GROMACS .gro file of C-alpha atoms in nm:
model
  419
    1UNK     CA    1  18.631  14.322   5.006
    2UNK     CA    2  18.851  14.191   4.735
    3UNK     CA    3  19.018  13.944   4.968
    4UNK     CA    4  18.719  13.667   4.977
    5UNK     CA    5  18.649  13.693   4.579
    6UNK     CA    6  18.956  13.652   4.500
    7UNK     CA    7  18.979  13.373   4.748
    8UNK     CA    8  18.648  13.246   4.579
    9UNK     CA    9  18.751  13.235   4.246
   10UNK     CA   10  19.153  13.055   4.309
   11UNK     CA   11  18.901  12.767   4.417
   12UNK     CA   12  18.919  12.435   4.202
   13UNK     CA   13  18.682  12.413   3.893
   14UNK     CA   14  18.531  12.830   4.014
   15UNK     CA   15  18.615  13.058   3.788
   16UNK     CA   16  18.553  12.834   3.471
   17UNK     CA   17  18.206  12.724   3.611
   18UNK     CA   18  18.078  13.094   3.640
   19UNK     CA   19  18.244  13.196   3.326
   20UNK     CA   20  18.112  12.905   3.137
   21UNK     CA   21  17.773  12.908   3.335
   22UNK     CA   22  17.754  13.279   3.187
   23UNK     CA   23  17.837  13.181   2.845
   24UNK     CA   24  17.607  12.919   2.846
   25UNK     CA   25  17.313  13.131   2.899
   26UNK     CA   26  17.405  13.411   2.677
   27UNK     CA   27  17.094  13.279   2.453
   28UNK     CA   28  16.836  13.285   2.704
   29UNK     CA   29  16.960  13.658   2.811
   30UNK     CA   30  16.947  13.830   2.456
   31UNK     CA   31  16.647  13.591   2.311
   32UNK     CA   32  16.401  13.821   2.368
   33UNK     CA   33  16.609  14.156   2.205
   34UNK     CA   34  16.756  13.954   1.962
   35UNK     CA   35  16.454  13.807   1.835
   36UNK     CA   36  16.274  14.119   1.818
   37UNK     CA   37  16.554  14.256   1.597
   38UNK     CA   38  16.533  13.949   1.363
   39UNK     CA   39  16.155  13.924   1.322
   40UNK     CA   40  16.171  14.328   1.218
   41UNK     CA   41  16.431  14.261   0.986
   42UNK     CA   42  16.226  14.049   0.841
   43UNK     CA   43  15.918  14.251   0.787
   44UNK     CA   44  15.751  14.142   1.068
   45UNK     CA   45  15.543  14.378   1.240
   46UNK     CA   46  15.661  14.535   1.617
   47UNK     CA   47  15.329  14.317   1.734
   48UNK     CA   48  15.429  13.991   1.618
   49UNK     CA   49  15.796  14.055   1.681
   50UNK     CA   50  15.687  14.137   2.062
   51UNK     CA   51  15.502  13.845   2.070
   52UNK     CA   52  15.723  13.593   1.917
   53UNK     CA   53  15.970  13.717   2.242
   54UNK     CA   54  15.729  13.668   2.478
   55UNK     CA   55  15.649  13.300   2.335
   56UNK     CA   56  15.950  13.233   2.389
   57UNK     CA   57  15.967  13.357   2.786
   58UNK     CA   58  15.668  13.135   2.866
   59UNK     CA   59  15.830  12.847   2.639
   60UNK     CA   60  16.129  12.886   2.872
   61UNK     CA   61  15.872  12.943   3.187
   62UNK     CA   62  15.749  12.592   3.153
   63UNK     CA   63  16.108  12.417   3.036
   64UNK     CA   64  16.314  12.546   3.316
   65UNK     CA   65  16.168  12.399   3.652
   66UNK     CA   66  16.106  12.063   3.427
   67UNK     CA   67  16.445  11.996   3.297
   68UNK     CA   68  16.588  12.124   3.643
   69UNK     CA   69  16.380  11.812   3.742
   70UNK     CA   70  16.517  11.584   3.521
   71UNK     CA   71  16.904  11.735   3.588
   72UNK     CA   72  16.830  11.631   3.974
   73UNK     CA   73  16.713  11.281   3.846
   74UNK     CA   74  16.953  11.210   3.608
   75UNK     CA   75  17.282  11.426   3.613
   76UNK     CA   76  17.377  11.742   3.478
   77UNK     CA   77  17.529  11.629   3.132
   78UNK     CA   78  17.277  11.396   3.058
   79UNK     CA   79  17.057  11.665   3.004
   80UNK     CA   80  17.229  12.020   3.000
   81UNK     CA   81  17.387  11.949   2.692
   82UNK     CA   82  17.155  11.785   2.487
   83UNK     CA   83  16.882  12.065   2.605
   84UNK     CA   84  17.169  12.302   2.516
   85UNK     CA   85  17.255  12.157   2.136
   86UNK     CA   86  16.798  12.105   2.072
   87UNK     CA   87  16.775  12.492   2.171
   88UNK     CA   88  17.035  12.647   1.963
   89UNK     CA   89  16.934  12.398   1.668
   90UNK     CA   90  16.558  12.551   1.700
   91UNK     CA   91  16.691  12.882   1.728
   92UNK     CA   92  16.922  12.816   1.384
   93UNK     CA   93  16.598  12.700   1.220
   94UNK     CA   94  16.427  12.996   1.290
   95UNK     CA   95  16.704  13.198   1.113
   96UNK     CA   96  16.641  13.005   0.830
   97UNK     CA   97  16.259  12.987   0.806
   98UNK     CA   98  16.207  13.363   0.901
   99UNK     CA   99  15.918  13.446   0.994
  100UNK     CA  100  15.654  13.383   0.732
  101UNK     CA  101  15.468  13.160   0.755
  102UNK     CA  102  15.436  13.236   1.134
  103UNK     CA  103  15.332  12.905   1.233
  104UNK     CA  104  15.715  12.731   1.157
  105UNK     CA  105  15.894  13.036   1.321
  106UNK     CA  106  15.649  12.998   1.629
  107UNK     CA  107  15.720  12.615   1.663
  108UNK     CA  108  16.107  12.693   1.706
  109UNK     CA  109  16.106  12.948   1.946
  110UNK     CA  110  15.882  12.733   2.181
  111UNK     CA  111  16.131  12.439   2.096
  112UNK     CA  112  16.409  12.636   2.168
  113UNK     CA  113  16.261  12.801   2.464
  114UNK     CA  114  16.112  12.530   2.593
  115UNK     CA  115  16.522  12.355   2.551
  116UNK     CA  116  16.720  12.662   2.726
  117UNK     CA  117  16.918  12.467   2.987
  118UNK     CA  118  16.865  12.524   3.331
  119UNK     CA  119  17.234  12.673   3.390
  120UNK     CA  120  17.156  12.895   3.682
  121UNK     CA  121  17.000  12.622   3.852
  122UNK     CA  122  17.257  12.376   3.805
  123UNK     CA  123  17.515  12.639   3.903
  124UNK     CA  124  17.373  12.681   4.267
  125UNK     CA  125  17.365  12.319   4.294
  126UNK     CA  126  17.690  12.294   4.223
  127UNK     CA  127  17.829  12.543   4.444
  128UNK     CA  128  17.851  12.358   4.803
  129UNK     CA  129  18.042  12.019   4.628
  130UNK     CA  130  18.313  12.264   4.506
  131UNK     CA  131  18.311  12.516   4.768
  132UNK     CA  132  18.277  12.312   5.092
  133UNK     CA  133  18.187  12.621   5.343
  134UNK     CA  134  17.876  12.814   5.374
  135UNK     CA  135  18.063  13.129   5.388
  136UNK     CA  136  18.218  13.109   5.040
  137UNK     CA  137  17.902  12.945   4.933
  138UNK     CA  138  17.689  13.273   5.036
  139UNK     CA  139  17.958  13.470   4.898
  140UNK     CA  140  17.940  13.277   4.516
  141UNK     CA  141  17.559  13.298   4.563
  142UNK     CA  142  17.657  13.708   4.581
  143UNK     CA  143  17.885  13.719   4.277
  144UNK     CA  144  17.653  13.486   4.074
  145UNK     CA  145  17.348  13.741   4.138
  146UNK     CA  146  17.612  14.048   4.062
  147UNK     CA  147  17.749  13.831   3.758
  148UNK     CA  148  17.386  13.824   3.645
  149UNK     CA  149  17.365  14.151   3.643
  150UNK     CA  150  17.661  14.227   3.402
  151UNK     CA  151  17.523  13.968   3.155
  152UNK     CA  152  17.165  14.104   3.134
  153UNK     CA  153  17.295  14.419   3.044
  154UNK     CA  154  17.612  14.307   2.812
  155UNK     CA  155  17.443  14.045   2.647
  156UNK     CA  156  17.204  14.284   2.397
  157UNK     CA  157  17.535  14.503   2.363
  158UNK     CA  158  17.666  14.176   2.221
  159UNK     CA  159  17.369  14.163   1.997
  160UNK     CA  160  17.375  14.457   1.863
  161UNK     CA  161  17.740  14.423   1.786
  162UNK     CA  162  17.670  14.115   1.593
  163UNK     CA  163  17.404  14.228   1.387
  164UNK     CA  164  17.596  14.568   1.326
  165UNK     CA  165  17.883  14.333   1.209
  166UNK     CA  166  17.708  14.075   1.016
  167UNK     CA  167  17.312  14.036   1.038
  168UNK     CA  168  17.043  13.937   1.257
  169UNK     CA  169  17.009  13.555   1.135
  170UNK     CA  170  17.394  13.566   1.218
  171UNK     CA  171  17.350  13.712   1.549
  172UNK     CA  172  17.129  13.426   1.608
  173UNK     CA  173  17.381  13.186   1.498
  174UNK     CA  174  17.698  13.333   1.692
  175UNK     CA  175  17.512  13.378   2.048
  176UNK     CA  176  17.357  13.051   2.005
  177UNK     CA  177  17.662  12.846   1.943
  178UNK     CA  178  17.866  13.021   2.214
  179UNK     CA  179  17.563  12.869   2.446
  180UNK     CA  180  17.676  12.568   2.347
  181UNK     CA  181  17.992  12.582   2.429
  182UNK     CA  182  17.943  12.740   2.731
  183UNK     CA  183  17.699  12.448   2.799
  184UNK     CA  184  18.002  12.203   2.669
  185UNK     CA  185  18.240  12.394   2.941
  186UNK     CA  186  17.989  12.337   3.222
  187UNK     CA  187  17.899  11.966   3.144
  188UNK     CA  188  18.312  11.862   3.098
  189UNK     CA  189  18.396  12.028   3.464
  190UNK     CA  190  18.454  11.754   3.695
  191UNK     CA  191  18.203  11.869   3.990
  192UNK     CA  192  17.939  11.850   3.724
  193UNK     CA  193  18.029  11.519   3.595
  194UNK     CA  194  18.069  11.375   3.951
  195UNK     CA  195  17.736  11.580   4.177
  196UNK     CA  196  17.465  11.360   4.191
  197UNK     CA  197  17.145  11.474   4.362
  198UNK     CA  198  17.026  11.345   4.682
  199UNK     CA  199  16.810  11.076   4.677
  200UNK     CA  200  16.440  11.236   4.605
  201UNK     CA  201  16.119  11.134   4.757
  202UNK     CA  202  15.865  11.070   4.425
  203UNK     CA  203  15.629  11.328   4.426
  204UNK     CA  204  15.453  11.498   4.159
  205UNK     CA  205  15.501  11.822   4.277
  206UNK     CA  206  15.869  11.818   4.324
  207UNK     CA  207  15.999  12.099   4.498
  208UNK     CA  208  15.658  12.275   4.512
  209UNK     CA  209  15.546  12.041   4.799
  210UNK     CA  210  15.757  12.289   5.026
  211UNK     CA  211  15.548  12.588   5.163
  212UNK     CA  212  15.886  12.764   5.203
  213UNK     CA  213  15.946  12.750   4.860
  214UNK     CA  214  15.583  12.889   4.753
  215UNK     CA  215  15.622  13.131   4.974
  216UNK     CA  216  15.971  13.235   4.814
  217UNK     CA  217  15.813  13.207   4.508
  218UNK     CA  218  15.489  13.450   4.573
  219UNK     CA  219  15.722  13.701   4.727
  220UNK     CA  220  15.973  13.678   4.391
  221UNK     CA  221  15.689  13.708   4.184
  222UNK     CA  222  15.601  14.084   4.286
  223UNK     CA  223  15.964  14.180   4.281
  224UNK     CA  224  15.977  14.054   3.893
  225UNK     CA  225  15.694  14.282   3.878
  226UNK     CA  226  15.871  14.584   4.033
  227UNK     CA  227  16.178  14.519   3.768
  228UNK     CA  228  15.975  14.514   3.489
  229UNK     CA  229  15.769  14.804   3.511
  230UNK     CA  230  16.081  15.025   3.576
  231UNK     CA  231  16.246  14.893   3.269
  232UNK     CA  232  15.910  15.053   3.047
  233UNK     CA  233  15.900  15.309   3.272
  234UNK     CA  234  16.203  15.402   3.214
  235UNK     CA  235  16.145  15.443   2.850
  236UNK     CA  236  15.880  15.632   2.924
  237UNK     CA  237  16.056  15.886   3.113
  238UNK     CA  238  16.299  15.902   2.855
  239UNK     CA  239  16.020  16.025   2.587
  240UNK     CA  240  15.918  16.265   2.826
  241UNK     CA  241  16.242  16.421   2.850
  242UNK     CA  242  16.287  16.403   2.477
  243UNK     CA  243  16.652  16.154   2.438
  244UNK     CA  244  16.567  15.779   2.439
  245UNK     CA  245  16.953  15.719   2.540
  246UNK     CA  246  16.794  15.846   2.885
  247UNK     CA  247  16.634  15.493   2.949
  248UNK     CA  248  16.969  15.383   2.903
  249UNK     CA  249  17.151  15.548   3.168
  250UNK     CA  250  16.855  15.474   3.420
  251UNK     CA  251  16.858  15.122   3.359
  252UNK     CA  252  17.249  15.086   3.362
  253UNK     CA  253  17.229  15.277   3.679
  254UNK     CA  254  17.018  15.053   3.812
  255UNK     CA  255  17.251  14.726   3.723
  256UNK     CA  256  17.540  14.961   3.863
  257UNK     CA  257  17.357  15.028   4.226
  258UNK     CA  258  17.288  14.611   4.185
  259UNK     CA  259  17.659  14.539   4.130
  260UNK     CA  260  17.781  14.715   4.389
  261UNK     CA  261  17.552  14.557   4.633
  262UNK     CA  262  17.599  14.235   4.551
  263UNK     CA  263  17.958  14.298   4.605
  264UNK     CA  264  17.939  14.461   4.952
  265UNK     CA  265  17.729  14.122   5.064
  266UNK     CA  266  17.932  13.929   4.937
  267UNK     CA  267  18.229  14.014   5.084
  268UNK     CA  268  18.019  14.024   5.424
  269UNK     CA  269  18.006  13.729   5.712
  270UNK     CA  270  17.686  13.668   5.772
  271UNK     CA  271  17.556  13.534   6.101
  272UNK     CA  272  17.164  13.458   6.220
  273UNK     CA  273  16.895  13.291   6.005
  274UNK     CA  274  16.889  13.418   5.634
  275UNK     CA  275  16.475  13.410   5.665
  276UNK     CA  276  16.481  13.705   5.842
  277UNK     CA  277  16.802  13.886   5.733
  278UNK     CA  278  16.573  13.822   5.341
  279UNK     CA  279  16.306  14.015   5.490
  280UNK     CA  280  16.507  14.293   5.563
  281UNK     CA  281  16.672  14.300   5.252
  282UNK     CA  282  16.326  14.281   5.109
  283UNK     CA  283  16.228  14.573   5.311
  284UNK     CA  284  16.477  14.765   5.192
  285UNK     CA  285  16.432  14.711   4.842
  286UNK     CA  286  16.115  14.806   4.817
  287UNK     CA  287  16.227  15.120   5.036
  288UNK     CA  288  16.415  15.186   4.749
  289UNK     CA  289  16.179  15.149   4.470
  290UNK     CA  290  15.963  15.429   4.655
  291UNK     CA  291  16.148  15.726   4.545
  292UNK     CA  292  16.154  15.642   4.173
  293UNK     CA  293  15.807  15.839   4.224
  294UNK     CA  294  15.899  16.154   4.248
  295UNK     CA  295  16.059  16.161   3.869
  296UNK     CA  296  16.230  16.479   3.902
  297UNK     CA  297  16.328  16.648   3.638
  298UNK     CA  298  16.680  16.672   3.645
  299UNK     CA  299  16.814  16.346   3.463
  300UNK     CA  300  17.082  16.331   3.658
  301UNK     CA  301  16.878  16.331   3.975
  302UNK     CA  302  16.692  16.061   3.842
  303UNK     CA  303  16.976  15.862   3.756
  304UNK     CA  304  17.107  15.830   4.139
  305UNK     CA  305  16.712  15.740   4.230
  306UNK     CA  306  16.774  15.445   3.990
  307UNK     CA  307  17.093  15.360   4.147
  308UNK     CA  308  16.973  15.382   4.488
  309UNK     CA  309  16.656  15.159   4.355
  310UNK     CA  310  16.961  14.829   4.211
  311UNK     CA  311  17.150  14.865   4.551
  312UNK     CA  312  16.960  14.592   4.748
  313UNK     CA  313  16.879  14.378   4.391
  314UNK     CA  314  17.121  14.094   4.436
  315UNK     CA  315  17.205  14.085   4.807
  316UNK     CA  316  16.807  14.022   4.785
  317UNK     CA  317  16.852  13.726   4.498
  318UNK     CA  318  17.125  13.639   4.682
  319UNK     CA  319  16.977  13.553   5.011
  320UNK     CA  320  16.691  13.405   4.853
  321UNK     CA  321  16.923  13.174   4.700
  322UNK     CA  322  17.040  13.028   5.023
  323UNK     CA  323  16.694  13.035   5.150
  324UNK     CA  324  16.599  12.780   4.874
  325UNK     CA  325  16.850  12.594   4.941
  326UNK     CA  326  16.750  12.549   5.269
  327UNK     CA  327  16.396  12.472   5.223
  328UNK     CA  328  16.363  12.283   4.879
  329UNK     CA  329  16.293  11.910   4.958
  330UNK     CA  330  16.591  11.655   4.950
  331UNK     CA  331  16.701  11.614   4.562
  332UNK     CA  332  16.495  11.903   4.399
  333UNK     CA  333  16.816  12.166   4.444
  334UNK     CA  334  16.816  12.190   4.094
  335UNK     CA  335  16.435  12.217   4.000
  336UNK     CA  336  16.381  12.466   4.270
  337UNK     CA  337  16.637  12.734   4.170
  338UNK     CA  338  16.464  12.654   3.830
  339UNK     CA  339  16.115  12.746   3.964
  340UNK     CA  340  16.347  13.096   4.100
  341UNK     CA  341  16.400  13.163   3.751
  342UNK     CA  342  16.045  13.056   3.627
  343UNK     CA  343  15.875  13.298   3.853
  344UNK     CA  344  16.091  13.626   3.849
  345UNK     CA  345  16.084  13.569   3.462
  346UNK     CA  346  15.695  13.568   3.470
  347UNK     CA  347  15.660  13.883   3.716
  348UNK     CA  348  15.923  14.059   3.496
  349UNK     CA  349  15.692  13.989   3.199
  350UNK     CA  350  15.388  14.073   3.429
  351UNK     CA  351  15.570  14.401   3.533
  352UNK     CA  352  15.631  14.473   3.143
  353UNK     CA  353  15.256  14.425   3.086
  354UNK     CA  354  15.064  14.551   3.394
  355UNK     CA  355  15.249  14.890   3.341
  356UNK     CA  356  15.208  14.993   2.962
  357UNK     CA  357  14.856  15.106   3.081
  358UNK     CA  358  14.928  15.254   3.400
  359UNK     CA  359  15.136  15.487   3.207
  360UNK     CA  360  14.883  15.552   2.884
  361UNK     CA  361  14.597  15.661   3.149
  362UNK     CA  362  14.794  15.785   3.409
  363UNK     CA  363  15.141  15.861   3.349
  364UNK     CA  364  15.537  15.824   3.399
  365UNK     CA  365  15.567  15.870   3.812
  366UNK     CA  366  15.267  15.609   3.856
  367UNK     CA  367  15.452  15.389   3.632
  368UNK     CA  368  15.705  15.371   3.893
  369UNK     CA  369  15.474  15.350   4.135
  370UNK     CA  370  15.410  14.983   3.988
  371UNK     CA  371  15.773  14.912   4.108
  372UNK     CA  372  15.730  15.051   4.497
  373UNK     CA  373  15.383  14.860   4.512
  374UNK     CA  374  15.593  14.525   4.365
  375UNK     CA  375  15.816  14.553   4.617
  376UNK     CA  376  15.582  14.655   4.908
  377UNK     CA  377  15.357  14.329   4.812
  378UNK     CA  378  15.707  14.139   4.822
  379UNK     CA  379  15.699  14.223   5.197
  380UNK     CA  380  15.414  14.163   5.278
  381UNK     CA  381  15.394  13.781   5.127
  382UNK     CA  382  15.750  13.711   5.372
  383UNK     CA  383  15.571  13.883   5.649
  384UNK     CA  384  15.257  13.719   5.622
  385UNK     CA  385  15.417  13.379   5.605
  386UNK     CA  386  15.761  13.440   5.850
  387UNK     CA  387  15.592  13.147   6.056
  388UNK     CA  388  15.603  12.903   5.729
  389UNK     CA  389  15.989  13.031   5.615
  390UNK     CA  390  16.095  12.989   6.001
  391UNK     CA  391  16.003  12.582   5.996
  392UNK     CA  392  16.323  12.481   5.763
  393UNK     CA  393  16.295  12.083   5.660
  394UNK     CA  394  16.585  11.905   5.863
  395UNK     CA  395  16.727  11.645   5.567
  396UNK     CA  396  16.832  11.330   5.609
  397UNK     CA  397  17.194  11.304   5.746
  398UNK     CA  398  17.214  11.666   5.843
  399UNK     CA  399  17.354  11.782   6.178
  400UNK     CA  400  17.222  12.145   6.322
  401UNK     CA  401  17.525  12.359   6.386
  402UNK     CA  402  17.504  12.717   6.544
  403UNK     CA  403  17.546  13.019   6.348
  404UNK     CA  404  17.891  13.102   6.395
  405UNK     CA  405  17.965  12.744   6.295
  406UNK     CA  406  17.823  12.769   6.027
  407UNK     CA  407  18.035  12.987   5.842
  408UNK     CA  408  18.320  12.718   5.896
  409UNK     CA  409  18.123  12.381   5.848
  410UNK     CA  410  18.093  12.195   5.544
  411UNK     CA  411  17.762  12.286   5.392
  412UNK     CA  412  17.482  12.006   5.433
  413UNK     CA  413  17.243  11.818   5.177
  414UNK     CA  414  17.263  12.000   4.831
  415UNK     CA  415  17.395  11.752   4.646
  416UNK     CA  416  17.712  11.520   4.653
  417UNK     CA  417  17.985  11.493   4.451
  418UNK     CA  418  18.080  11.170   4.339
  419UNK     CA  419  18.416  10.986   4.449
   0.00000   0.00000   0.00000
């Protein structure tokens, strides 16, 4: 298994883009905790701290897909690191301001949010121009979904460490200008300086005027869902059982069963159409989600539900990112892994909201019920459309190849890198 990592990461300009990528989005993965912890400090009331974190998810909801636009138009540099530099500015304002008045605090966390670089995007546009085969291309799609993983959850441990250490303006501060350099890192590389998008048809809708890609896009909707509601339900349970650290050990359980997933795709060849092998990973996530009803008692029982529940997480974002790449339309590669992000980032919020209720009125094993239902609705949206995602868009230039060429040929049409 360790072979083709290893053999991934010895590859020119690989290990710095995925490091740097990750440092470069350290902001946008503790924004939410850290500023929650701020506004508090600051007097600020759990409401408006809650809300001022989700302002800034739908400030980065609308920014992403639109500066992934303008990063397929007009280069990666050009705009990651300017977007990079305007967000952590805002964010540094709103140390300073606080949050009262409300209205000045509000105005930077859209600014910033609305400024968070599309990194993961540009990442997966990236990856064919360095990586020149399909096969180590799916396999870096694999580690990038595991990689997420591990910064999601040691990104608030940063945080915490930080404010422990110094404050929760400086927090702010430190994780913001480490996205800037890991935005700086990215930008320098020379396959980010050199891709250039394929030429794009002008369209207002961009990558959206692919059905495969709103069909992607329903289906990743419902799985945001499922994650959110198990990371509140998970809280919940915790209460129940009397030791919040419980939510803790369900949710890093979770990221565990995720990691090791990702790595056993990853280090897999895989043959056929990824359409349908995604449906069958989708099938089997939501498999997995089921059993996170039964809430038994024993923690420890519990804990191996949740890391049954991560197993099929990223070998699920993982496939979906080569099915994207496949269907978005000729220069939107970057825009429509930025519409990815958009989407499970609004389900996750959904997921967050739908189940608060759910649990009030009804209680902690329907709460996880949210999560199967997510994931059976998931399936059901691939199903329903398998016609749509089976009609891939042949680009310009590109030459059909059978599977088990594929995993040898030079992957087609997501970009060039300049000479």
């Amino acid at each position: 298994m360790a072979t083709g990592y290893i053999e991934l990461l010895r590859m020119p300009h690989a290990s710095r883009l995925i490091t740097a990528t990750l440092v470069g989005r350290l902001p946008y993965a503790t924004a939410p905790l850290a500023i929650v912890i701020f506004a508090r400090s600051e007097g600020a009331s759990y409401t408006l701290a809650g809300a001022l974190a989700a302002l800034y998810g739908l400030a980065t909801a609308v920014g992403q897909p639109w500066l992934g636009r303008l990063a397929d138009v007009h280069g990666q540099p050009r705009v990651m690191l300017p977007s990079a530099v305007v967000s952590a500015v805002a964010m540094i304002a709103l140390a300073a301001v606080a949050v009262d008045p409300v209205l000045p605090a509000a105005l930077a966390i859209v600014v910033a949010g609305v400024a968070t670089p599309p990194l993961e995007g540009g990442l997966r546009a990236l990856w064919p121009s360095v990586l020149k085969r399909q096969d180590r291309v799916h396999r870096a799609y694999a580690l990038d979904a595991v990689a997420q993983e591990v910064m999601f959850a040691v990104g608030p441990l940063v945080v915490m460490v930080l404010v422990a250490a110094w404050s929760p303006a400086g927090a702010l501060l430190v994780v913001n200008v480490l996205g800037v350099l890991g935005a700086l890192a990215v930008v320098t590389s020379v396959p980010s300086r050199d891709w250039r998008s394929e030429p794009r048809e002008a369209h207002w809708l961009g990558a959206l005027r692919s059905s495969g890609m709103l069909v992607l896009l329903g289906a990743f909707l419902f799985v945001g869902i499922s994650l959110g509601s198990i990371s509140v339900a998970a809280v919940a349970y915790a209460e129940n059982a009397g030791d919040e650290l419980i939510s803790t050990y369900l949710l890093s359980a979770l990221g565990a069963g995720a990691l090791v997933g990702g790595l056993w795709y990853g280090a897999r060849t895989w043959t056929g159409e990824p359409e349908r092998r995604l449906v069958v990973l989708v099938a089997a996530l939501a498999a997995g989600y089921l059993p996170l009803v039964l809430t038994p008692e024993s923690v420890l029982a519990m804990t191996l539900l949740a890391g049954a529940s991560g197993l099929f997480l990223a070998p699920v974002l993982a496939c979906a990112f080569v099915v994207i790449d496949r269907h978005a339309p000729t220069g939107t590669v970057t825009e429509a892994f930025s519409w990815l992000v958009t989407v499970f980032g609004v389900g996750v919020a959904g997921g967050t909201a739908v189940v608060g209720p759910i649990l009030e009125e009804v209680g902690v094993a329907a709460g996880f019920g949210v999560a199967g239902v997510g994931g059976i609705a998931a399936l059901l949206v691939l199903l329903s459309t398998r016609r749509v995602l089976a009609v891939r868009p042949v680009r310009a230039g590109e030459v059909t190849v059978s599977p088990a060429a594929a995993a040898v040929e030079p992957v087609p049409g997501s970009g060039t890198a300049g000479k």
